[in-house]
Amino acid sequence: MADHEPHKIKTVRLLDFPTYDQRKKYLAAAHFNVFNLTPSQVAFDMCSFGTSASSQEQLAGQLIGDEAYAGSRNFEALEGAVHQVLGHTYVCPTHNGLGATKLVTSTMVPPGSVLPSNARTKLDVLGPMKIRYPDVRDHGATVFTGNVDLTKLKTILGAEPVALVGLQAFADGQNPFSLANLRAVRALADAHGKRLICDGSRVIENAWFIQRHEPGQADRRIADIVQQIVKTCHIFQLDGAQDPKCNTGGILTTDNPDDHEKFRNEVVVFEGLHTYGGMAGRTMEALARGLLEMCDEDEVHWVMHQTERFNQRLVDAGVPLERGCDGAYLRADAFLSHLDDHTQDTLSAALYLMSGVRATAHGLAGRDRMVPVQIPRLAMMNEQLDQVADAIIALFEQRDLVHALKATREGHWRDQLEYHWVYPDLEPYDFDTFPYEIHTLEKVGVLTRGQRREAIRAAGYNTFLLKSADVTIDLLTDSGTSAMSADQWAAYDGARASATTSDEYLAMVAKLREVTGYQHIIPTHQGRAAEHILSQICIEPGQLVPGNMYFTTTKLHQELAGGVFVDVIVDEAHDPESDFPWKGNIDLGKLRTLVGEHGASEIAYISFEHSVNMAGGQPASMDNMKEVYEYCSSVDIPVFFDATRFVENACLIQQRDERYRETRIRDIVAEMMLYGDGCTVSGKKDFLINIGGVLCFREDGDLAEEAREMLRVYEGNVTDGGLATADLAAITRGLEEMLDDRYIRSRVRQTQYLGKLLLDAGVPIVTPPGSHAIFLDAKRFLPHIDQDQFPAQRLAAEIFVETGVRAMERGNVSKGRNPETGENYRPPLELVRLTIPRRVYTNDHMRAVAEGIARVHERREEIRGLAFVYEPEKLRFFQARFEPVDAMLGRHEG
Ligand code: P71
């Protein structure tokens, strides 16, 4: 059973969770037919058609070779994918599944003929075309409920003018057929000289069901079963908006050149040319890639696991449903058994009113009595699905309160229906989860344990030297690793590049002024560039720079400017077991003593970091920021924040300081920034971007001018700092998204969830869990390894071998050597950082991480230390290489 997604999130689409009052308003305006709601009025849109998350390769393909009209290269890609995946020789492209059906009916179904099939949903198309459509599904079947009743089919073949024998894979979303039945249907069709056509839009789900339930099929691969299904049919059709994860598109494939010739001649009439069939080139490209990806064993198993889990939760609560291959099909009449009329639309309206979830029947009114609650393929996380299920269960428990909709407009099609309603008094269901869905994804590494052991050895036991592609869950850093939103990408794409003053620059400055309250905003390519400039203009050689624990690049730039970093963080920060909630605080006593000893003029400025990285992502309290600022103002020492993780700090203030529980994140941030004179920011963290930084000053225009002098020389224009204009646009958009309370809470809660799982498993971590990372305490994890044999470095390596998770050493190796003694510093904190990228991983990933680390913890006694085989002079942790001491001993002895 898959225990986490075999991919990570590449880009997200933001979700609104409309309030109860908004939902009432929207529903009335939609005439109580949820079809009329738009996605922005909906919390979760439970429809699997054209709503799939796509792969990053599909997304990239959208920009390749569009609109060639004749002989397009995208069509060649599509043909190649069809040959490889489906195995048919000929492919006729169509604009979607309807286009394919149209070509088949107009070339192969003469008036008056009949088309027996196992699916009822086809009625929506064939009914209006006046094609008779006898149901040949075996209603007595219990496992393969989509199987054809062969006796019935035989009778029809013998008695009626059958045009084609139709089959649908996972018919109506609920009924799979078996390979045995498929072969028998084919034989029967052959015996009567008829063609078998299969609509395989859900062929993957059907193949998975066969793998699971048909005797002798368990060891076959999905890809194999899919090809057998296709090759057993004369004609195969597929809607691109289903299994191939596209937003539209379709194909019609066959091995028969004469049939293909018919389709080719017809396609130009209704669809487009035979080499694009009414699809844009980009759709063909995405379809080709989608076909190549759709049989991926891990991906299929993950999707089906999600579906089964969702169904099971509902079944366990007694909700009446049919298990679907892509979700739950609620039995509306049983769900609202006290109502006579309009049960489907009433159920849809009630669920929306209560929770904002949209689930609705489509097509012809009265075709069936189901409300499908479909899961958009790969787009939702289990936590979200659990909550959708809980909303349905909560409605089921209150079903007696629901009265029936009253029809005010009738129609044949569901989208035509309109109603009036008296709102039932339902208890609203509020979502409390990640406010985004998955838009595109990136597959993650799938090395075996043996391959990982070899990879870490080749990387000199340094996780910085591993290849990302070999990593399954990458917790090296939260820096530059965020998943951008579709809105950020749109802003990025829409930006007009300029080497002068861009609109994007002006917008970013305005936004940052609003967020920080600081007047002078200077873009830099990333954080260390801002640190370089600040250090150079504000530090006189020999001056002290007190700060709340060092960060590697920050301290290095202070030293390069001739400054001396002095740690004035509270003592609790150095104690991984202390539960003090504000371990990021500056110890005002230490600071006063320092100033008393050296005089204020010897202090360049205070380097005050939010959510202190090296301490474990620990916050400073609002009171501490106030007190430090008050004191420093009184003695004329400037305070500069490292505001890299200021939103996370604000979130922890909201969580831990009673007085701020109801204060919005953006207001907490604004107050925090009041207590400083400026800041450096690595935008690659809280700003939700992959590159960028800023240097800001509250009001000191002279300092800002000095900084710009350096910027022009070292970085780029004063209006871009060396960033692309497009990156500025992504920053501005990210600044808004990071301040969404729902987002930042879900982010910090995810980190805390990982912390809790590890604590529950008895793994020693720095407490309390911080905001961006969980830090393992290597001294307690591996007490038998001396610090000069780098327990944290070894632990990070072992975690990779055990689980494919990449972490980062933050201990003796990172701290370096004391230049005077030449000895390692042996810092009090010897940690392994598990850093959570923003919007990239799900809680199922977190669970897998915790379980893997718990396994390492169980075998901790067998783990040995490391020795340097190569040690660079500066920032040695990046490039250092090691060898296990056990191996070296072995070598020396042998
Ligand atoms: C992190 C990073 C990236 C990093 C940097 C150096 C060594 C290892 C990893 C970067 C920060 C940071 C703080 C608080 C400034 C920077 C430098 N963090 N301040 O945590 O955390 O910013 O990378 O944009 O230049 O993995 P920059």
PDB file of C-alpha atoms and ligand atoms in Angstrom, residues 464 476-479 526-529 531 551-554 609 613 642 644-645 682-685 692 772 808 810 833 877-878, ligand 1:
ATOM      1  CA  PHE A 464      24.776  18.594   0.020  1.00  0.00           C
ATOM      2  CA  LEU A 476      17.550  19.804   2.860  1.00  0.00           C
ATOM      3  CA  THR A 477      16.239  23.325   2.876  1.00  0.00           C
ATOM      4  CA  ASP A 478      13.170  25.514   2.721  1.00  0.00           C
ATOM      5  CA  SER A 479      15.207  28.012   0.725  1.00  0.00           C
ATOM      6  CA  GLN A 526      19.101  36.809  -2.518  1.00  0.00           C
ATOM      7  CA  GLY A 527      19.637  37.194   1.205  1.00  0.00           C
ATOM      8  CA  ARG A 528      23.406  37.027   1.417  1.00  0.00           C
ATOM      9  CA  ALA A 529      23.713  39.874  -1.090  1.00  0.00           C
ATOM     10  CA  GLU A 531      23.811  40.894   4.172  1.00  0.00           C
ATOM     11  CA  PHE A 551      23.640  32.214  10.804  1.00  0.00           C
ATOM     12  CA  THR A 552      26.453  31.005   8.547  1.00  0.00           C
ATOM     13  CA  THR A 553      26.240  33.587   5.765  1.00  0.00           C
ATOM     14  CA  THR A 554      25.221  36.447   8.070  1.00  0.00           C
ATOM     15  CA  GLU A 609      16.781  37.188  13.428  1.00  0.00           C
ATOM     16  CA  ASN A 613      17.178  29.146  12.073  1.00  0.00           C
ATOM     17  CA  ASP A 642      16.969  39.280   9.539  1.00  0.00           C
ATOM     18  CA  THR A 644      13.815  35.947   6.385  1.00  0.00           C
ATOM     19  CA  ARG A 645      11.202  33.985   8.357  1.00  0.00           C
ATOM     20  CA  SER A 682      16.255  36.088   2.002  1.00  0.00           C
ATOM     21  CA  GLY A 683      13.042  36.075  -0.027  1.00  0.00           C
ATOM     22  CA  LYS A 684      13.582  32.419  -0.892  1.00  0.00           C
ATOM     23  CA  LYS A 685      11.767  31.449   2.290  1.00  0.00           C
ATOM     24  CA  GLY A 692      15.210  36.959  -4.501  1.00  0.00           C
ATOM     25  CA  HIS A 772      10.210  25.823   9.244  1.00  0.00           C
ATOM     26  CA  MET A 808      21.111  18.856   6.643  1.00  0.00           C
ATOM     27  CA  ARG A 810      23.716  21.805  11.614  1.00  0.00           C
ATOM     28  CA  ARG A 833      17.636  19.738  10.302  1.00  0.00           C
ATOM     29  CA  PHE A 877      29.934  21.932   5.312  1.00  0.00           C
ATOM     30  CA  PHE A 878      29.040  22.557   1.665  1.00  0.00           C
TER      31      PHE A 878
HETATM   32  C1  P71 B   1      18.761  27.601   4.721  1.00  0.00           C
HETATM   33  C2  P71 B   1      19.359  28.757   4.037  1.00  0.00           C
HETATM   34  C3  P71 B   1      20.168  28.517   2.790  1.00  0.00           C
HETATM   35  C4  P71 B   1      21.525  28.157   3.239  1.00  0.00           C
HETATM   36  C5  P71 B   1      22.466  29.134   3.340  1.00  0.00           C
HETATM   37  C6  P71 B   1      23.728  28.805   3.827  1.00  0.00           C
HETATM   38  C7  P71 B   1      23.994  27.513   4.209  1.00  0.00           C
HETATM   39  C8  P71 B   1      23.045  26.526   4.071  1.00  0.00           C
HETATM   40  C9  P71 B   1      21.806  26.844   3.580  1.00  0.00           C
HETATM   41  C10 P71 B   1      19.682  31.091   4.268  1.00  0.00           C
HETATM   42  C11 P71 B   1      19.564  32.230   5.091  1.00  0.00           C
HETATM   43  C12 P71 B   1      18.857  32.171   6.336  1.00  0.00           C
HETATM   44  C13 P71 B   1      18.821  33.284   7.148  1.00  0.00           C
HETATM   45  C14 P71 B   1      18.121  33.250   8.450  1.00  0.00           C
HETATM   46  C15 P71 B   1      20.084  34.499   5.563  1.00  0.00           C
HETATM   47  C16 P71 B   1      20.167  33.430   4.720  1.00  0.00           C
HETATM   48  C17 P71 B   1      20.932  33.567   3.446  1.00  0.00           C
HETATM   49  N1  P71 B   1      19.215  29.908   4.647  1.00  0.00           N
HETATM   50  N2  P71 B   1      19.413  34.428   6.749  1.00  0.00           N
HETATM   51  O1  P71 B   1      18.260  27.782   5.831  1.00  0.00           O
HETATM   52  O2  P71 B   1      18.249  31.056   6.756  1.00  0.00           O
HETATM   53  O3  P71 B   1      20.041  33.816   2.427  1.00  0.00           O
HETATM   54  O4  P71 B   1      20.466  31.887   0.893  1.00  0.00           O
HETATM   55  O5  P71 B   1      19.107  33.861   0.189  1.00  0.00           O
HETATM   56  O6  P71 B   1      21.524  34.063   0.439  1.00  0.00           O
HETATM   57  O7  P71 B   1      18.754  26.502   4.156  1.00  0.00           O
HETATM   58  P1  P71 B   1      20.307  33.376   0.898  1.00  0.00           P
END
